[in-house]
Coordinates of C-alpha atoms in Angstrom, one line a residue:
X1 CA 0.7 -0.2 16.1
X2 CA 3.1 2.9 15.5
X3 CA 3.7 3.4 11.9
X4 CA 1.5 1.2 10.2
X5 CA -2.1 1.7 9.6
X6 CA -4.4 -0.7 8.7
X7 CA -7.1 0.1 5.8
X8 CA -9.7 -1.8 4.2
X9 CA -9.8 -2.0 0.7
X10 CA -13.1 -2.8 -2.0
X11 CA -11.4 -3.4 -5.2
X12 CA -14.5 -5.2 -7.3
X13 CA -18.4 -4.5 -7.3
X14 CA -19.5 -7.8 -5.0
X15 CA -18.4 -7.1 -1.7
X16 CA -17.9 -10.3 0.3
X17 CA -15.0 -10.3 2.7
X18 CA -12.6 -7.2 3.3
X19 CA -9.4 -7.1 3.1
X20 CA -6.7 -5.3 5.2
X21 CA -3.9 -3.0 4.0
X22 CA -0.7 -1.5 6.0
X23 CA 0.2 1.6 5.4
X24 CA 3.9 2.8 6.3
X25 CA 5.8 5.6 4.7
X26 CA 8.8 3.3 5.4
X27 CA 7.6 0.2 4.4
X28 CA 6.3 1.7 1.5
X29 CA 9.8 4.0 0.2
X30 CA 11.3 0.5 0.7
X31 CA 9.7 -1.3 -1.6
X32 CA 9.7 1.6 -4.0
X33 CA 13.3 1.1 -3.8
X34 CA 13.4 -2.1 -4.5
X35 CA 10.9 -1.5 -7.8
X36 CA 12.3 1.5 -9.2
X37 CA 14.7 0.0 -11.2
X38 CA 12.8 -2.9 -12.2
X39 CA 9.4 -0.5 -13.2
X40 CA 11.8 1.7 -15.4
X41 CA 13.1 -1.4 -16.8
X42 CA 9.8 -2.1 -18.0
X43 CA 9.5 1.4 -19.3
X44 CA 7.1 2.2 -16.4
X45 CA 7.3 5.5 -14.1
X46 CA 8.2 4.8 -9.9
X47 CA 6.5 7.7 -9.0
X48 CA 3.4 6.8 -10.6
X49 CA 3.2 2.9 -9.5
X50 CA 2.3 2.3 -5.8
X51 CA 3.4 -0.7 -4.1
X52 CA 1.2 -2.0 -1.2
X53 CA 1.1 -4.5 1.1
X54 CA -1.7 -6.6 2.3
X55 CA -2.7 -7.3 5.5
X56 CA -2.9 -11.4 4.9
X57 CA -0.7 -14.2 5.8
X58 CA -1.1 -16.1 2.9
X59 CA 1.7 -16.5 -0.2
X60 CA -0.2 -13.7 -3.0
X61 CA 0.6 -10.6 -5.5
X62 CA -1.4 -8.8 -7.7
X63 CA -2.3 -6.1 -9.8
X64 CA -6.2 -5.3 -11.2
X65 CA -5.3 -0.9 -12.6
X66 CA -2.1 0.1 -13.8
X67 CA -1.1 2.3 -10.9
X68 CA -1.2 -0.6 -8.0
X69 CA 1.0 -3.8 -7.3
X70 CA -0.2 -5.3 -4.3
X71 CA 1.6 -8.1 -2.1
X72 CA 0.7 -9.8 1.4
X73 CA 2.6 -9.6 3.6
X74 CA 3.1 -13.1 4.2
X75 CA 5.2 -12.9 0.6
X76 CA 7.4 -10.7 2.5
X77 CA 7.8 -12.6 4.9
X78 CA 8.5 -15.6 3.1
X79 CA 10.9 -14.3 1.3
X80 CA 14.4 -14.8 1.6
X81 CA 16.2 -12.8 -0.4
X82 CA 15.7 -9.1 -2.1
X83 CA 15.6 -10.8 -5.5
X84 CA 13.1 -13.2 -4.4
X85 CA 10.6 -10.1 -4.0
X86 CA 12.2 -7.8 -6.6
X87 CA 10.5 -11.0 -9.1
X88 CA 7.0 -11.0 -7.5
X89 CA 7.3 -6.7 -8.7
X90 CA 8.8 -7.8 -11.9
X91 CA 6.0 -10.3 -12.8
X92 CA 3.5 -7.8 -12.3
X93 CA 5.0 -4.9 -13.6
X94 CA 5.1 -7.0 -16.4
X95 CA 1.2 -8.2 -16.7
X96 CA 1.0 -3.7 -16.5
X97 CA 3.2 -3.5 -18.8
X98 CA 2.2 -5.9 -21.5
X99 CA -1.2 -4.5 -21.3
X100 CA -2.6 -7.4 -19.5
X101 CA -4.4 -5.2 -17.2
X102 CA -5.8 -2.6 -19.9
X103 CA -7.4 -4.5 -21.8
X104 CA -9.4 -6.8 -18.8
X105 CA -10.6 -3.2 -17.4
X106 CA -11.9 -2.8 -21.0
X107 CA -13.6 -6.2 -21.3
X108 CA -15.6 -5.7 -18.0
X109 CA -16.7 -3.2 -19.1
X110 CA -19.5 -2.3 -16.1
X111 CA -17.7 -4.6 -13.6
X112 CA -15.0 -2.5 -13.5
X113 CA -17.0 0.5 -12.2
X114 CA -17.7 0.2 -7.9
X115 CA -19.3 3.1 -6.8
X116 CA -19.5 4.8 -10.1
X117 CA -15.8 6.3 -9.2
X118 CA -14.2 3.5 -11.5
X119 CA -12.0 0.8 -10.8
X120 CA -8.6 2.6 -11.1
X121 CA -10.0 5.1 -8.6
X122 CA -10.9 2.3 -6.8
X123 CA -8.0 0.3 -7.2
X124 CA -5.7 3.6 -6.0
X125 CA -7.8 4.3 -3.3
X126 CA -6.9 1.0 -1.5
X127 CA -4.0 3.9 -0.7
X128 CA -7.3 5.4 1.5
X129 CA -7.2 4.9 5.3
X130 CA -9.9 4.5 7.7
X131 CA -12.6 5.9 9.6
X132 CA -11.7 4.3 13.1
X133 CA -8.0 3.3 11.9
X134 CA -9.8 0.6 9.2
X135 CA -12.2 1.8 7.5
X136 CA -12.0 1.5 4.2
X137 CA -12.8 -0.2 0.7
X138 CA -14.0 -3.9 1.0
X139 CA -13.1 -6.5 -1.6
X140 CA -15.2 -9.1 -3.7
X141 CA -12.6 -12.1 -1.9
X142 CA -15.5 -14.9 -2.8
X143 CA -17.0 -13.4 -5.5
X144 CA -16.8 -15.3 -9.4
X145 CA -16.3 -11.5 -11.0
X146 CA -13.1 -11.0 -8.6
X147 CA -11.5 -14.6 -9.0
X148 CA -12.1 -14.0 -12.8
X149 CA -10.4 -10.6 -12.9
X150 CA -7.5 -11.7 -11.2
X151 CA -7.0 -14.8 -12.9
X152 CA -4.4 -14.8 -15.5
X153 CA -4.4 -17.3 -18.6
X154 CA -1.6 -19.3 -19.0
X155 CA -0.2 -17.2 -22.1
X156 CA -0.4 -14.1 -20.2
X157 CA 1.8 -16.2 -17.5
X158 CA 4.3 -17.3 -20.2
X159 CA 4.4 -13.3 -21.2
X160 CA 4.8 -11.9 -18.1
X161 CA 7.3 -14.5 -16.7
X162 CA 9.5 -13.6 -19.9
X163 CA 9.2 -10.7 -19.1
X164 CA 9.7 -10.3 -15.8
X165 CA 13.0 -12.4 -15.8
X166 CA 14.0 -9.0 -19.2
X167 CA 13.2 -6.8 -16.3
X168 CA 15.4 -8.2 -13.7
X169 CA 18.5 -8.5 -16.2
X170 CA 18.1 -5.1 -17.4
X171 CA 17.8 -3.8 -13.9
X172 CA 21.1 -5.4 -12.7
X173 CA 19.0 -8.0 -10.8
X174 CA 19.8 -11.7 -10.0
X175 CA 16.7 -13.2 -12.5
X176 CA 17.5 -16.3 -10.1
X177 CA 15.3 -14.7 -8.0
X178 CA 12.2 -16.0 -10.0
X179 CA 13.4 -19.9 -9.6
X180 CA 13.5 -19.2 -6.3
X181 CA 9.9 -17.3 -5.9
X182 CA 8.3 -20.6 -7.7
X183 CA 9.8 -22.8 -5.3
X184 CA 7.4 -21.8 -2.3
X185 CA 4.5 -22.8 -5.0
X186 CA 5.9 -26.3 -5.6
X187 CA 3.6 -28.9 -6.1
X188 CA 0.7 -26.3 -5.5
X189 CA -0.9 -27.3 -9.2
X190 CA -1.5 -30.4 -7.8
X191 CA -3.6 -29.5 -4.9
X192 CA -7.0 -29.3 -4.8
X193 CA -8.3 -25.1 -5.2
X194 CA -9.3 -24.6 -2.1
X195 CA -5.8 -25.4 -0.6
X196 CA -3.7 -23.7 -3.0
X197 CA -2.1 -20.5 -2.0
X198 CA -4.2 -17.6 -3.4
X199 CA -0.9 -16.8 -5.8
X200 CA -1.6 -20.1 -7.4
X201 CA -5.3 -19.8 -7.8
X202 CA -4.5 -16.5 -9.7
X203 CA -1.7 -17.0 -11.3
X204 CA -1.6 -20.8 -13.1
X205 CA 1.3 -22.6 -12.0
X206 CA 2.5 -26.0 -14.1
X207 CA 5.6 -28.0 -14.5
X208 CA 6.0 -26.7 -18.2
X209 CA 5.7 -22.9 -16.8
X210 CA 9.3 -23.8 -14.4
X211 CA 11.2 -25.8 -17.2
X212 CA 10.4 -22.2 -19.5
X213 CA 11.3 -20.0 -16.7
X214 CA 14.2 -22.3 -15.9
X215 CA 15.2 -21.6 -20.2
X216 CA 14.5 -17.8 -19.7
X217 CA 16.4 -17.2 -16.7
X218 CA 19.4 -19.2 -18.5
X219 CA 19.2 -17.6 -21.4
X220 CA 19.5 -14.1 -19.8
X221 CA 22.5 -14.8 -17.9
X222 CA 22.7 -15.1 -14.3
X223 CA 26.5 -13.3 -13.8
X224 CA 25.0 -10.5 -11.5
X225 CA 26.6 -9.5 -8.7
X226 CA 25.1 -8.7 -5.6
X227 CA 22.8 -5.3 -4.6
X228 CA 24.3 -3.8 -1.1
X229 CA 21.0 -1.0 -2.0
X230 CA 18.9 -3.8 -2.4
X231 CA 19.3 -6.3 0.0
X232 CA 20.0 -3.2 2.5
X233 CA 16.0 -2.4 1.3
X234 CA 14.6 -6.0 1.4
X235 CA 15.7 -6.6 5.5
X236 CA 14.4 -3.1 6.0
X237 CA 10.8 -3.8 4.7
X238 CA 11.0 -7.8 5.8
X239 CA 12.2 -6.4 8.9
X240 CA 9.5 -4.1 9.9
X241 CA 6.5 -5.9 8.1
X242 CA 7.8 -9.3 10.6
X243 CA 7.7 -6.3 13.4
X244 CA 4.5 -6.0 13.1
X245 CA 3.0 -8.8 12.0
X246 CA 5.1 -11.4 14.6
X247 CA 4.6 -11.7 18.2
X248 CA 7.0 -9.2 20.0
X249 CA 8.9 -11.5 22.3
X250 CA 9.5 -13.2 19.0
X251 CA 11.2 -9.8 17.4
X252 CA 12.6 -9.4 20.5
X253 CA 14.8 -12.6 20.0
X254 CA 15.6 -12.6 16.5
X255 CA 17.2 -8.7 16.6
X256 CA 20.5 -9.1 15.9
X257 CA 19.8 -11.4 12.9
X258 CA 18.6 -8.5 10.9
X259 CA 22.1 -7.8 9.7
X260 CA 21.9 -3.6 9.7
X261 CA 22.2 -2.1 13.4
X262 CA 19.5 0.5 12.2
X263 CA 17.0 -2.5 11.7
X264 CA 17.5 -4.2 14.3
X265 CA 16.7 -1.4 16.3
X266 CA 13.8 -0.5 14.2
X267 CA 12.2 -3.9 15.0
X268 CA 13.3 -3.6 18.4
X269 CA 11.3 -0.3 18.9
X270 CA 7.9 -1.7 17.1
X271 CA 8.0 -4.8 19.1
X272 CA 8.3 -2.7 22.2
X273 CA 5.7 0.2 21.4
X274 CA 3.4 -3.2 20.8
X275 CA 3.8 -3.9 24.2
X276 CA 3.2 0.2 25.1
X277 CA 6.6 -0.1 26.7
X278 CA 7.5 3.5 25.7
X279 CA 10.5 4.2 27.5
X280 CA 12.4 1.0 25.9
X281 CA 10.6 1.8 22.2
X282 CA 12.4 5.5 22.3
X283 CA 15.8 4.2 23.3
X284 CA 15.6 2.1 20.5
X285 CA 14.0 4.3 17.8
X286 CA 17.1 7.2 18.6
X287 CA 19.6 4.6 18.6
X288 CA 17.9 3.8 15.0
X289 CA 18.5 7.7 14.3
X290 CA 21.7 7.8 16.0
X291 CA 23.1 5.0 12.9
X292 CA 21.1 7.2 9.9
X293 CA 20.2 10.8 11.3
X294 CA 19.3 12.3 7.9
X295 CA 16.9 9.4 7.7
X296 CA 13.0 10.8 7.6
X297 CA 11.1 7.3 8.1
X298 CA 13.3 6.6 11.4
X299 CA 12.3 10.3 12.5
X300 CA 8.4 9.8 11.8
X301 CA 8.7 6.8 13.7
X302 CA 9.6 8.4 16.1
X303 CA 6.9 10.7 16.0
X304 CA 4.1 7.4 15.8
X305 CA 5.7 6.2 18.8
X306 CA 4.4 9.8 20.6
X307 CA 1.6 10.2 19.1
X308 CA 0.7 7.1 20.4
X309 CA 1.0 7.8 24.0
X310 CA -0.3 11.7 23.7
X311 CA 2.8 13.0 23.6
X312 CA 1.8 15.4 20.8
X313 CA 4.1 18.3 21.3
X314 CA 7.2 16.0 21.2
X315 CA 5.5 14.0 18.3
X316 CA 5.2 17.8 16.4
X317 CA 9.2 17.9 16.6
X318 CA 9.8 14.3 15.2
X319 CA 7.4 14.7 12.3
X320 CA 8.9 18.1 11.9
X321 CA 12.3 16.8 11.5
X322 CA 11.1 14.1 9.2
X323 CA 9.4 16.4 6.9
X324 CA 12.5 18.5 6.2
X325 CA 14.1 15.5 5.1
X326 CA 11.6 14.0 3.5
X327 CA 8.9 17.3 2.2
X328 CA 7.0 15.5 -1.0
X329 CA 5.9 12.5 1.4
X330 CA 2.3 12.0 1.9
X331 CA 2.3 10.1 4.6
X332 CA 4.8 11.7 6.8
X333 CA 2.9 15.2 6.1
X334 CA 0.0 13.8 7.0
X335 CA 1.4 12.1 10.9
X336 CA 3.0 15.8 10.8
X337 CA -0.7 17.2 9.9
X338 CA -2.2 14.9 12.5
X339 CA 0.1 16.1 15.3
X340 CA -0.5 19.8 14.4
X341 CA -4.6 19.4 14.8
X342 CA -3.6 17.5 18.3
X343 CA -1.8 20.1 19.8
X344 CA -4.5 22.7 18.5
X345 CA -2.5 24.4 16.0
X346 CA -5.1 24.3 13.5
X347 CA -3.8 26.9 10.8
X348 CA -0.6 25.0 10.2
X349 CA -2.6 21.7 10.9
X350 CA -4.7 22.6 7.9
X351 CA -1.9 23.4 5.3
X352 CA 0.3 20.7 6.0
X353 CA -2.4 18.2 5.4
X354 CA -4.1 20.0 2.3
X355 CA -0.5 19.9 1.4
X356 CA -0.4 15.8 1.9
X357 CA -3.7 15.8 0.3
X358 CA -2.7 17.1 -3.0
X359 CA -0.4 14.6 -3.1
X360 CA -2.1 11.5 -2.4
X361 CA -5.6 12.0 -1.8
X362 CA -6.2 8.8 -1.6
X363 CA -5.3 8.6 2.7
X364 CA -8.9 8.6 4.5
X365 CA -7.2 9.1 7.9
X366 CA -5.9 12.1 6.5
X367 CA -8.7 13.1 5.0
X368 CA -10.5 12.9 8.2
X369 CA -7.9 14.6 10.1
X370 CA -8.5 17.5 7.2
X371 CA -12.2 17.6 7.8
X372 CA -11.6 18.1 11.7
X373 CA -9.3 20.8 10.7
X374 CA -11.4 22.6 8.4
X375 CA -14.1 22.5 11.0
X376 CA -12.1 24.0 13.2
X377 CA -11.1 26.7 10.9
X378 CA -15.0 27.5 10.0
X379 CA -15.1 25.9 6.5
X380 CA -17.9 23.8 7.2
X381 CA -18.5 23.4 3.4
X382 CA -14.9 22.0 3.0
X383 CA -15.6 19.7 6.1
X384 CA -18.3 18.4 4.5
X385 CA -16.8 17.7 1.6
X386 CA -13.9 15.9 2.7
X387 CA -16.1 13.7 4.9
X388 CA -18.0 13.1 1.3
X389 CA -15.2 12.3 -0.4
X390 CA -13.4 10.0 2.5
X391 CA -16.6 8.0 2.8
X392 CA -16.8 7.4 -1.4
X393 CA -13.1 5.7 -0.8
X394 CA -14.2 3.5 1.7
X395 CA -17.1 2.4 -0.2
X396 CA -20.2 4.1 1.9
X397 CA -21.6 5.6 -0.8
X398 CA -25.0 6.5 1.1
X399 CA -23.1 8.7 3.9
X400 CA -21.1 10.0 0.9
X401 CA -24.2 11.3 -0.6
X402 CA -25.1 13.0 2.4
X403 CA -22.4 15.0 3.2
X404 CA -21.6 15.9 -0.9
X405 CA -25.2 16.9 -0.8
X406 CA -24.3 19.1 2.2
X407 CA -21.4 20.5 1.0
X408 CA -22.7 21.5 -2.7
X409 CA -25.3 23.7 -0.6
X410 CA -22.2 25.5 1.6
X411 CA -20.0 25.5 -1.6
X412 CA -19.8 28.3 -4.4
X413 CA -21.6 27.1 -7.4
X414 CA -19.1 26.1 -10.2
X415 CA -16.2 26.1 -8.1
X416 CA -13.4 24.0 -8.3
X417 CA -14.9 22.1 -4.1
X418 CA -18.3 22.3 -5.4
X419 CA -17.5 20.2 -8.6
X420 CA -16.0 17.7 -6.4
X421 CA -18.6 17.6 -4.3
X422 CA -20.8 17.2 -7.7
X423 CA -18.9 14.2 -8.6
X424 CA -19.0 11.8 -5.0
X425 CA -23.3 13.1 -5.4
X426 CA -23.7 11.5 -8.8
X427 CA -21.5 8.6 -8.2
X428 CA -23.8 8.1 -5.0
X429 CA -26.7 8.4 -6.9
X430 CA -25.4 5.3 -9.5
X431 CA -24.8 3.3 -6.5
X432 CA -28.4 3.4 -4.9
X433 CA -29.9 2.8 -8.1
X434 CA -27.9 -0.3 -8.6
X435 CA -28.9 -1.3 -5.1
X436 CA -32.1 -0.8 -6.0
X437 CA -31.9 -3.2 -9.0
X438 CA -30.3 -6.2 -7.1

């Protein structure tokens, strides 16, 4: 699928049925973009708020620690406009930063714990890929303790909403954009539950909630001009997510209506690597870079694209490119990383990704990639302990406890890998016992 990665994510303590994640350094820098100013609005810090997308079709956004918004990707796709999804960010930066979020953790006291790593690890390690390509953390979707938690009451609605729209203004974006985003949900309040868009479940819609946010967004002002940055941003990410998540021959048609060349040539080359046509995916990845050559995301790509079809040494030049334009990425250090290992270059291999690691640690196909390398390289302890700590992220807590128990025998007592390793045991341990108690 080039670029993106799927990854299963378990964000509450009753697993039921998982849901998906992509992954993309692009996708993901895009959407940052289109937060930043919004989150700082809000007094919040971008480089400490991920925004992730969901693997899921369906019209939904939310939040449950203060380091995560997440958002389907059939949002994105619905959307229409970069102010339409710069209000679904504001909304719930504003439930994070009103302190909606804080103090549920707080009142669920022992529901917000998963596998004794917490449910801000938890919630940050949806970041985590997986085992096979998508393996990772499952979530509660059916459970009563996971519709509660997401829930928000109506006053924390009216908050965030007022919010939201103080954001927007503040940012130098169109607070419109909100009217706009409660027009998909029209008439949902109506509806029975179970055919309400999971947005609505979560977040109460009503009549009286659109005449207030009609009175907010007046009362702010709507005399903002248009965002070139933004809406540049917004058909980026819509652009790519509908790439991927659309039927080729469908992207295939609809390229010129992306309104950038680069894009359109960005969706051109994922619709074609989706249909392994290689040769036609290249042409139109380097006529991507050709439009923005100092841009890294085009560059890793690029490298996705050969990596795919075991083209490794080429795939070591892309990434290589993309990580001297881009060197504090996690993600594009770890497809760099990955393409090392594959071409056997297991020193450098193993410093670029312990180098993505501390970063984000939260990638499990990284990780993985890191245990392979350190196994290569004769740490067998730190292989161990990676494995440990890659399978605590995606929830299997009983192979986690195997290999932490492994690696605490390898490591040096009292060091820094040995107290890690300490740490996935004991939070192991908590999870049989409650296994044993159900």
């Amino acid at each position: 699928m080039g670029a993106i990665v799927l990854t299963l994510v378990m964000l509450l303590a009753q697993p039921a049925r998982a849901i998906e994640l992509l992954r993309d350094a692009d996708v993901e820098y895009g959407l940052t973009q289109l937060a930043a100013p919004i989150l700082r609005a809000a007094g919040l810090s971008p480089a400490r708020i991920k925004i992730l997308v969901v693997n899921d079709g369906g019209l939904n956004a939310f939040v449950v620690s203060n380091d995560v918004i997440f958002v389907n990707h059939g949002l994105i796709n619905r959307a229409t406009s970069a102010e339409m999804l710069q209000a679904v960010l504001a909304h719930e930066a504003a439930h994070i930063a009103n302190g909606h979020i804080t103090r549920r953790m707080v009142n669920y006291g022992n529901a917000r714990t998963i596998t004794g790593l917490g449910l801000a690890l938890a919630a940050v390690a949806a970041a985590a890929g997986g085992g096979e390509g998508a393996v990772g953390l499952a979530i509660g979707a059916q459970s009563s303790t996971q519709r509660a938690f997401l829930k928000h009451t109506r006053a924390e609605e009216a908050s965030a909403d007022q919010s939201g729209v103080r954001f927007m203004r503040a940012a130098g974006a169109d607070p419109r954009g909100f009217l706009e985003i409660m027009q998909l949900f029209h008439g949902q309040d109506v509806l029975a539950e179970r055919r309400q868009d999971p947005y609505v479940r979560s977040h109460p819609l009503s009549r009286d909630r659109l005449r207030a946010m009609e009175a907010y967004v007046a009362a702010y002002g709507t005399d903002v001009g248009p965002n070139p940055t933004a809406a540049y941003w917004f058909a980026r990410v819509k652009g790519k997510i509908s790439a991927h998540t659309r039927a080729p021959k469908w992207t295939l048609r609809r390229t010129g209506e992306s309104g950038y060349k680069d894009v359109g040539y960005l969706r051109e080359a994922v619709a074609e690597a989706r249909q392994s046509r290689t040769k036609q995916a290249l042409r139109a990845i380097d006529n991507a870079i050709a439009v923005r050559p100092t841009d890294p995301f085009f560059h890793t790509a690029k490298g996705d694209i050969l990596m795919d079809t075991r083209q490794f040494q080429a795939a070591v030049s892309a990434y290589g490119r993309a990580v001297k334009l881009a060197p504090r990425d996690a993600l594009v250090l770890a497809g760099y990383g990955r393409a090392l290992l594959a071409t056997g270059n297991i020193t450098s291999a193993r410093t670029t990704l312990e180098q993505a690691r501390s970063i984000d640690f939260r990638d499990g196909i990284m990780l993985r990639d890191l245990s392979v390398a350190y196994a290569k390289s004769g740490q067998t302890g730190m292989a161990a302990l990676v494995t440990a700590e890659r399978y605590a992220l995606s929830g299997r807590m009983e192979d986690a406890g195997i290999h932490a128990k492994r690696a605490s025998a390898l490591l040096d007592t009292g060091s820094g890998p040995w107290q890690r390793a300490q740490d996935v045991l004991i939070a192991s341990e908590r999870a049989e016992k409650r296994k044993k108690r159900r």
